[in-house]
Short mmCIF file of C-alpha atoms in Angstrom, two decimals:
data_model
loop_
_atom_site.label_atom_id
_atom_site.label_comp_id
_atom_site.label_asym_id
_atom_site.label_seq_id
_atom_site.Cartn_x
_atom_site.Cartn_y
_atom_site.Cartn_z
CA UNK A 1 103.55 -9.46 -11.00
CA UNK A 2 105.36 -11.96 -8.75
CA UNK A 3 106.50 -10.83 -5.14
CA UNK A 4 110.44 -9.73 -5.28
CA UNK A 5 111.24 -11.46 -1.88
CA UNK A 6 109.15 -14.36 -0.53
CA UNK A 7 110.58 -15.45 3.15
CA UNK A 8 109.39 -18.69 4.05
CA UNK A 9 109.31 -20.19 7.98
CA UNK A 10 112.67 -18.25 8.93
CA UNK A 11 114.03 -19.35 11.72
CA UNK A 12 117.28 -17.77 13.23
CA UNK A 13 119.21 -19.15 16.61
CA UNK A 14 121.78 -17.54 18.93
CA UNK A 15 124.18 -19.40 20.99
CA UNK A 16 124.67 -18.31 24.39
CA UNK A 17 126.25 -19.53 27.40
CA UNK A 18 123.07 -20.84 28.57
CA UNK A 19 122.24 -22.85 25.46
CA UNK A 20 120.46 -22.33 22.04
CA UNK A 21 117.72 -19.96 21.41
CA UNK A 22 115.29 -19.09 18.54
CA UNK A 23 115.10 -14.94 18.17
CA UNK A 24 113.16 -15.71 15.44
CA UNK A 25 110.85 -18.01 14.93
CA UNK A 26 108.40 -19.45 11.46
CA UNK A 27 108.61 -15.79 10.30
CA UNK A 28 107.11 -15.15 7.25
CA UNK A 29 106.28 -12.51 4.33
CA UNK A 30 106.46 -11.38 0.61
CA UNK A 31 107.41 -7.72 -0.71
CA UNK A 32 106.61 -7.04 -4.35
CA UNK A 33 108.46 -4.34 -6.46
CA UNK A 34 107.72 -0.96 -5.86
CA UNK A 35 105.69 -1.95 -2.54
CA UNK A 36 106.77 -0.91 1.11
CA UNK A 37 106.76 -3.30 4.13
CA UNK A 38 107.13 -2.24 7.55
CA UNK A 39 108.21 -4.92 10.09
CA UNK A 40 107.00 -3.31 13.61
CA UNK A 41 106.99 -4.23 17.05
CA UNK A 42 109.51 -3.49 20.19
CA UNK A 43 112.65 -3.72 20.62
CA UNK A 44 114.13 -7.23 20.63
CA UNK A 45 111.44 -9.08 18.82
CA UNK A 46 113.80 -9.92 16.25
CA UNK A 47 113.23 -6.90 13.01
CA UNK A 48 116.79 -6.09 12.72
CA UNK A 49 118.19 -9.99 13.01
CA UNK A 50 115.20 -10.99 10.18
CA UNK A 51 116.98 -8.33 8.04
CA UNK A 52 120.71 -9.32 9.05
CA UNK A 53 120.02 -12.74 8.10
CA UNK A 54 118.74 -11.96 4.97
CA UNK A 55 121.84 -10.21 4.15
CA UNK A 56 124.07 -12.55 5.92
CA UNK A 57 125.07 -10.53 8.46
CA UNK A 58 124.16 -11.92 11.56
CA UNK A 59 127.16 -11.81 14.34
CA UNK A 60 129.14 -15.19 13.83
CA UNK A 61 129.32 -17.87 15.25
CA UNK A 62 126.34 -16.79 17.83
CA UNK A 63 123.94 -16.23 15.10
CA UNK A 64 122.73 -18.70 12.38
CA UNK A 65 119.87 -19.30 10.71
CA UNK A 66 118.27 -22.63 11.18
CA UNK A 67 115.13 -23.16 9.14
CA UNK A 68 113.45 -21.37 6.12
CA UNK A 69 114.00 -20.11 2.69
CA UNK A 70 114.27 -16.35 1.53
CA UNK A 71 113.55 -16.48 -2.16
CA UNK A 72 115.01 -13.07 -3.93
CA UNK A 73 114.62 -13.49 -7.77
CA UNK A 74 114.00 -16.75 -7.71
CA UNK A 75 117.74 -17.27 -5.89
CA UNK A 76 117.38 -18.63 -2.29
CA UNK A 77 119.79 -16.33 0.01
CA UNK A 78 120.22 -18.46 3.14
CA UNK A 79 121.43 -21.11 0.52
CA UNK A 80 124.02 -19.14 -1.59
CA UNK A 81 127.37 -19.37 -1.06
CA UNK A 82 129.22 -16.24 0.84
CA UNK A 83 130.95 -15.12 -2.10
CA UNK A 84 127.60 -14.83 -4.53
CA UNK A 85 125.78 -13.36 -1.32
CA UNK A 86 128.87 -10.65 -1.42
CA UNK A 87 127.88 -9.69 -5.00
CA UNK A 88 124.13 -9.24 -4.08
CA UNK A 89 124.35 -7.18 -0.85
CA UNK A 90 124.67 -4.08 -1.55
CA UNK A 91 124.09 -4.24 -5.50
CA UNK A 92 120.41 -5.89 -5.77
CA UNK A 93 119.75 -6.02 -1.97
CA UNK A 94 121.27 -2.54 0.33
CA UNK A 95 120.37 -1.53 4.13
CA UNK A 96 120.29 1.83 5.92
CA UNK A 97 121.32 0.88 9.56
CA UNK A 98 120.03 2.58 12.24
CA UNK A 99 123.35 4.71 13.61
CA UNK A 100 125.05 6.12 11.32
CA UNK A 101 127.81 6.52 13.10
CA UNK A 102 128.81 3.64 13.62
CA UNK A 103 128.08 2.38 10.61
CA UNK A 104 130.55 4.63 8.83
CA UNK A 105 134.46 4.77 9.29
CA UNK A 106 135.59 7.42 11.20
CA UNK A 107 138.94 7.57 10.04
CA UNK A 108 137.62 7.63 6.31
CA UNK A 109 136.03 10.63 4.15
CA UNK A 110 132.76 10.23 2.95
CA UNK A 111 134.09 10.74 -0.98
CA UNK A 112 136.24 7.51 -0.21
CA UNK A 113 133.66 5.39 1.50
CA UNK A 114 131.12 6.13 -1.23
CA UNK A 115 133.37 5.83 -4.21
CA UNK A 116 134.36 2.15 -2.31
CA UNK A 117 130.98 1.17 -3.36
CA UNK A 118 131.42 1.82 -7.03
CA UNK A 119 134.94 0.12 -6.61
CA UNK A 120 133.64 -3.10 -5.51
CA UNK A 121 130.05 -3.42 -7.47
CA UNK A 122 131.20 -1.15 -10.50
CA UNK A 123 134.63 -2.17 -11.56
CA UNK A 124 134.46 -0.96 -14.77
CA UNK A 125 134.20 2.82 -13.59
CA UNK A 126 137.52 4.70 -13.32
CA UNK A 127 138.16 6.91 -10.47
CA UNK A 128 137.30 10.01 -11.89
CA UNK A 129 133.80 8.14 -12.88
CA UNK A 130 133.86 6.82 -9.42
CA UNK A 131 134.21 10.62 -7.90
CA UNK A 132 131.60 12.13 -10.37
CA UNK A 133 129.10 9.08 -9.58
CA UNK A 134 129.23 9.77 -5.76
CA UNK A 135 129.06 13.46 -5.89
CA UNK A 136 126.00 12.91 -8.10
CA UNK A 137 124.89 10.60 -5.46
CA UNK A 138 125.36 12.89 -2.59
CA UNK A 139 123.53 15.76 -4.75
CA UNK A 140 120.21 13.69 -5.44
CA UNK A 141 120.21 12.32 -1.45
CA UNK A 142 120.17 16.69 -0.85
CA UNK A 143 123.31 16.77 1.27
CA UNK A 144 124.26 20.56 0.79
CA UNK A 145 127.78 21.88 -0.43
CA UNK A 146 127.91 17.91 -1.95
CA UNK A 147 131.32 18.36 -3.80
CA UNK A 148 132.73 19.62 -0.16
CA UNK A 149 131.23 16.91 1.94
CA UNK A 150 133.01 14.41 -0.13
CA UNK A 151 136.21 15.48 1.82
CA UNK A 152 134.62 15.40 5.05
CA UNK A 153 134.84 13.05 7.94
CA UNK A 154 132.10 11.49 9.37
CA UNK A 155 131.95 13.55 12.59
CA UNK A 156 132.35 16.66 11.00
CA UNK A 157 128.59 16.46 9.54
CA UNK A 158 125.46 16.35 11.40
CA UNK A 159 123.67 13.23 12.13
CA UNK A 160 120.86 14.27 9.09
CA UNK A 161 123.66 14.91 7.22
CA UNK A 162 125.38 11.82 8.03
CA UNK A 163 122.51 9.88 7.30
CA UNK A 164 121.96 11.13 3.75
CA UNK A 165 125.41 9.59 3.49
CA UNK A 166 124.42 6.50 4.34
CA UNK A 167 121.35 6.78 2.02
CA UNK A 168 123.27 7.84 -0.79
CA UNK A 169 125.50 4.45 -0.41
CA UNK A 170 122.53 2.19 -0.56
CA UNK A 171 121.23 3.43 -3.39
CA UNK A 172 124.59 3.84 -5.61
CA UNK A 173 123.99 1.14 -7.52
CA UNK A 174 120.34 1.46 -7.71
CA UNK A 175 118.97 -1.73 -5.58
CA UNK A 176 115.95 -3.35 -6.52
CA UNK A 177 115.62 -3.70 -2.21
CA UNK A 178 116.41 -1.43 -0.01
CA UNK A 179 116.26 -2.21 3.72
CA UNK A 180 115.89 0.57 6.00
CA UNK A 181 116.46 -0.56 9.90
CA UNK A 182 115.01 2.37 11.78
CA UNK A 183 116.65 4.79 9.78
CA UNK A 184 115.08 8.18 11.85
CA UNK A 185 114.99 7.27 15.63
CA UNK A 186 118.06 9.68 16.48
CA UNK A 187 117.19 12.01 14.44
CA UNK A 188 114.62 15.14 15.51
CA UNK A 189 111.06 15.35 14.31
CA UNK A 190 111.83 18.05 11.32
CA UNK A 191 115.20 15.97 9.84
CA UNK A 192 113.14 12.80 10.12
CA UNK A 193 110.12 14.13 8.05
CA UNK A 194 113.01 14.77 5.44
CA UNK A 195 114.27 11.56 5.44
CA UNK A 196 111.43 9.56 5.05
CA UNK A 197 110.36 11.90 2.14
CA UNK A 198 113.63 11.42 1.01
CA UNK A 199 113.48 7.70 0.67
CA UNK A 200 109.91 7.54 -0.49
CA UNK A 201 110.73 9.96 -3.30
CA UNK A 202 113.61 8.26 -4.35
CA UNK A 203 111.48 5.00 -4.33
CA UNK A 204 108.61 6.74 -6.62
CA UNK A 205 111.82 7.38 -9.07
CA UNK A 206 113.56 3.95 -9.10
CA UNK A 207 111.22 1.43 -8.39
CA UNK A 208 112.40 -0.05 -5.77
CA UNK A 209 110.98 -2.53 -2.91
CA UNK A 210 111.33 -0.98 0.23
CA UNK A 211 111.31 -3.15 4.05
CA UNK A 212 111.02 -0.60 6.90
CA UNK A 213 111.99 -1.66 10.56
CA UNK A 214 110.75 0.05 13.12
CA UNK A 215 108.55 0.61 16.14
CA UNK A 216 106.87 3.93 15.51
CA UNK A 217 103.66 3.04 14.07
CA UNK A 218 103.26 7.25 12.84
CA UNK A 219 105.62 6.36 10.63
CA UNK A 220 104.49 3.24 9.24
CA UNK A 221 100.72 4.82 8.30
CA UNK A 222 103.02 7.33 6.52
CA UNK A 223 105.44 5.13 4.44
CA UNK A 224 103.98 1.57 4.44
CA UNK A 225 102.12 -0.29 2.24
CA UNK A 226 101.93 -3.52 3.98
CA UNK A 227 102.76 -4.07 7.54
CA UNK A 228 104.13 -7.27 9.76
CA UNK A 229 103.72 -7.30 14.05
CA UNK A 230 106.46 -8.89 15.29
CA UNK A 231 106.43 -9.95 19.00
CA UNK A 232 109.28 -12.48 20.94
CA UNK A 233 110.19 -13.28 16.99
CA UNK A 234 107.04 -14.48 16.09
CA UNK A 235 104.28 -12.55 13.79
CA UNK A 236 101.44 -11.33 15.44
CA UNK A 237 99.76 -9.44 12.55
CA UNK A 238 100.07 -9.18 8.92
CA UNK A 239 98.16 -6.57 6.84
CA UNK A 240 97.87 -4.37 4.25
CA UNK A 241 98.40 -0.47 6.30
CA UNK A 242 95.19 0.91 6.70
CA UNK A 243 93.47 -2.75 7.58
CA UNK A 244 96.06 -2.76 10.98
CA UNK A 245 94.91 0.78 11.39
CA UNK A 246 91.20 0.01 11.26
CA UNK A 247 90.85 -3.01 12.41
CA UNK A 248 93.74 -4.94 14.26
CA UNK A 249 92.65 -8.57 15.26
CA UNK A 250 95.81 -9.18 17.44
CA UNK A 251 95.58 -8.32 21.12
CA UNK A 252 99.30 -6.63 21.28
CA UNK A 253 98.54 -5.13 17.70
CA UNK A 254 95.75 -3.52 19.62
CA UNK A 255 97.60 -2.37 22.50
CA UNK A 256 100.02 -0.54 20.62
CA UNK A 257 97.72 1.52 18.60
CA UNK A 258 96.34 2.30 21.93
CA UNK A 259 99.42 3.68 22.85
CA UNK A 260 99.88 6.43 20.49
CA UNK A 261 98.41 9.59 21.60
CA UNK A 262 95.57 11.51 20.29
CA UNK A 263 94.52 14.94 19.76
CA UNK A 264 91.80 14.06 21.27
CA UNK A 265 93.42 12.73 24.69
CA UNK A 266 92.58 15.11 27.79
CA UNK A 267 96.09 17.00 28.68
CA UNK A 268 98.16 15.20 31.03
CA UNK A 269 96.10 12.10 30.30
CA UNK A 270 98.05 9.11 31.28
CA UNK A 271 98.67 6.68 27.80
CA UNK A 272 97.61 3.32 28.21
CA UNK A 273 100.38 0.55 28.58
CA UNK A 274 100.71 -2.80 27.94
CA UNK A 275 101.49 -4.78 31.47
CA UNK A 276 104.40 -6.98 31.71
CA UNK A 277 107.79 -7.67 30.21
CA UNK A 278 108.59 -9.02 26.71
CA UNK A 279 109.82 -12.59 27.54
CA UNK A 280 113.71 -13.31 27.32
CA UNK A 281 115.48 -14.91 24.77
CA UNK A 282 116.36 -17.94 27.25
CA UNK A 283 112.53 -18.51 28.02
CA UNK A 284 111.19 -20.63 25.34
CA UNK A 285 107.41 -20.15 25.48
CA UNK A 286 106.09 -22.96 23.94
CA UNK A 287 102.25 -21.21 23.29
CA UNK A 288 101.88 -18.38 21.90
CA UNK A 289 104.69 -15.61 23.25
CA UNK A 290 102.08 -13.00 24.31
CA UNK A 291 100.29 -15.21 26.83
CA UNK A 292 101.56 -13.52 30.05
CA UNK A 293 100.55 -9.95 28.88
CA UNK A 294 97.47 -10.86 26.88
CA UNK A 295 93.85 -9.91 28.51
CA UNK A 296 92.13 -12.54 26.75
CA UNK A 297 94.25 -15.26 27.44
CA UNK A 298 92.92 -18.42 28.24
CA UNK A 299 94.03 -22.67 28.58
CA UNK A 300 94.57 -22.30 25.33
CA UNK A 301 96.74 -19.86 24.80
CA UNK A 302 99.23 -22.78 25.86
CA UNK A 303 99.81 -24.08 22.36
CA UNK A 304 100.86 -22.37 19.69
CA UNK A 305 97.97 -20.43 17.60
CA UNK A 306 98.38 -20.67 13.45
CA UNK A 307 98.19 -18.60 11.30
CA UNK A 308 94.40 -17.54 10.17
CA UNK A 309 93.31 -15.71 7.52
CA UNK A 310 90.73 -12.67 7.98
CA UNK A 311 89.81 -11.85 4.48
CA UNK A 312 92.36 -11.92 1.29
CA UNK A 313 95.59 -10.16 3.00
CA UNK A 314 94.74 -10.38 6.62
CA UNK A 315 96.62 -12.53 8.90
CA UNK A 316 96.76 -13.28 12.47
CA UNK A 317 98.60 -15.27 15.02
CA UNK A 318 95.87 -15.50 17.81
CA UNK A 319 93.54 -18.18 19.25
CA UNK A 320 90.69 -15.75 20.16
CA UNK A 321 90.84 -13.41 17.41
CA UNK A 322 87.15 -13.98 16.13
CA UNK A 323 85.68 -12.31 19.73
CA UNK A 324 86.46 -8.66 18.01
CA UNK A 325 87.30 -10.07 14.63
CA UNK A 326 83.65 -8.82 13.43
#
């Protein structure tokens, strides 16, 4: 079986005052059907603007993309027109976004956003099928009282609640991708277990590929299949889960596991960081984008390292990987 989505080199550029820049840079990776990919790495190394670009969504005119392919069933997506892109987003290809409340309409009830879905990719529904589709929707996401909440207003559910809502809109036209762009950082530890068993039961029932942004890496041993480290818009790592668990070969990829705390960590014990700042979007490293916060750096480091294969599905962006590659 064939991969479902196959991005190729993407490359996306804003426009600033201050010029041109590449947020992402020669990004690359494959789902297949029924798998889960987790894009990880801090915030504003370009996960949410890979996603937005495959959907078309980036913030005009600052944001276009300026190299690659994104093949989606055999279709490219940076090539098709805005009109056949329309008819895929949110039919074959949907996206959880991180705030729910923002990404709903206040001044709208959740019945009528949710029913606006089957208007525009399910024509041939009446209204009544429209209503009985999105309570059925609303019932299989878990949202309690469901036939209620479809009269409610945003703000008058809770922000689990609200993002059921926003789960039960990806899915109402069963996608074969779903795009989830860190769908349980403002949500508490007990609502976020929910929602991630949520989504990974509803993928066990559909079939569906799943891509996972975000930068808890607790989350990604418990949802991902495969996993791509993103740093300054460039991969760092790319793995199957339990291979960038076991054995990371990238030096930030490493530092972040470090990171997480342990059971076994003394009380009070102070985490391990890594030093330095994340470069800027205006300062176009031309090496590899890590160098200033890298231990191991060396001359090197000043050009940019390719991409080298550890094994079958093992990949890594680094010059000096092969020192604690073994």
């Amino acid at each position: 079986m064939g991969p479902l989505l196959t991005v190729e080199h993407l490359a996306v550029s804003f426009t600033t005052e201050e010029g041109a820049f590449r947020v992402v840079d020669d990004v690359s990776f494959s789902v297949l059907p029924g798998q889960t990919l987790g894009l990880v790495g801090e915030s504003g190394c370009g996960k949410s603007v890979t996603a937005l670009s495959l959907l078309g969504l980036l913030p005009r005119p600052a944001g276009r993309v300026v190299a690659g392919r994104a093949l989606f069933q055999g279709q490219d997506l940076l090539a098709l027109s805005a009109e056949r892109r329309y008819h895929i987003r949110g039919n074959k290809i949907a996206m959880i976004f991180q705030e729910p409340m923002t990404a709903l309409n206040p001044v709208h009830t959740v019945g009528r956003q949710l029913m606006e879905v089957y208007r525009l990719h399910r024509p041939e529904l009446g209204k009544a099928a429209q209503k009985r589709a999105a309570l059925a929707m609303l019932q299989q996401v878990g949202l309690p009282e469901a036939e209620a909440r479809l009269k409610s207003y945003p703000h008058q559910l809770s922000g689990g609640m609200r993002q059921r809502v926003m789960i039960a809109m990806a899915l109402a036209c069963e996608p074969d991708l779903l795009i989830c762009d860190e769908p349980t950082t403002a949500l508490d530890v007990t609502i976020q277990a929910q929602i991630l068993h949520l989504i990974k039961a509803l993928q066990e029932k559909t079939g569906m590929a799943v891509i996972f942004i975000t930068h808890d890496l607790g989350v990604v041993a418990q949802v991902c299949d495969q996993v791509l480290v993103m740093y300054a818009g460039r991969s760092a790592e790319q793995a199957g889960v339990y291979d960038i668990f076991e054995r990371p070969l990238h030096p930030y990829t490493r530092g972040l596991l470090a990171a997480i705390p342990r059971l076994s960590h003394p009380n009070k014990a102070i985490l391990p960081t890594i030093k330095g700042q994340v470069p800027s979007i205006e300062e176009q490293v031309s090496g590899c984008r890590f160098v200033n916060r890298c231990p191991h750096a060396t001359a090197k480091c000043v050009t940019q390292p390719r991409a080298e294969l550890d094994g079958k599905n093992h990949s890594v962006w680094c010059h000096h990987w092969r020192e604690w590659g073994q």
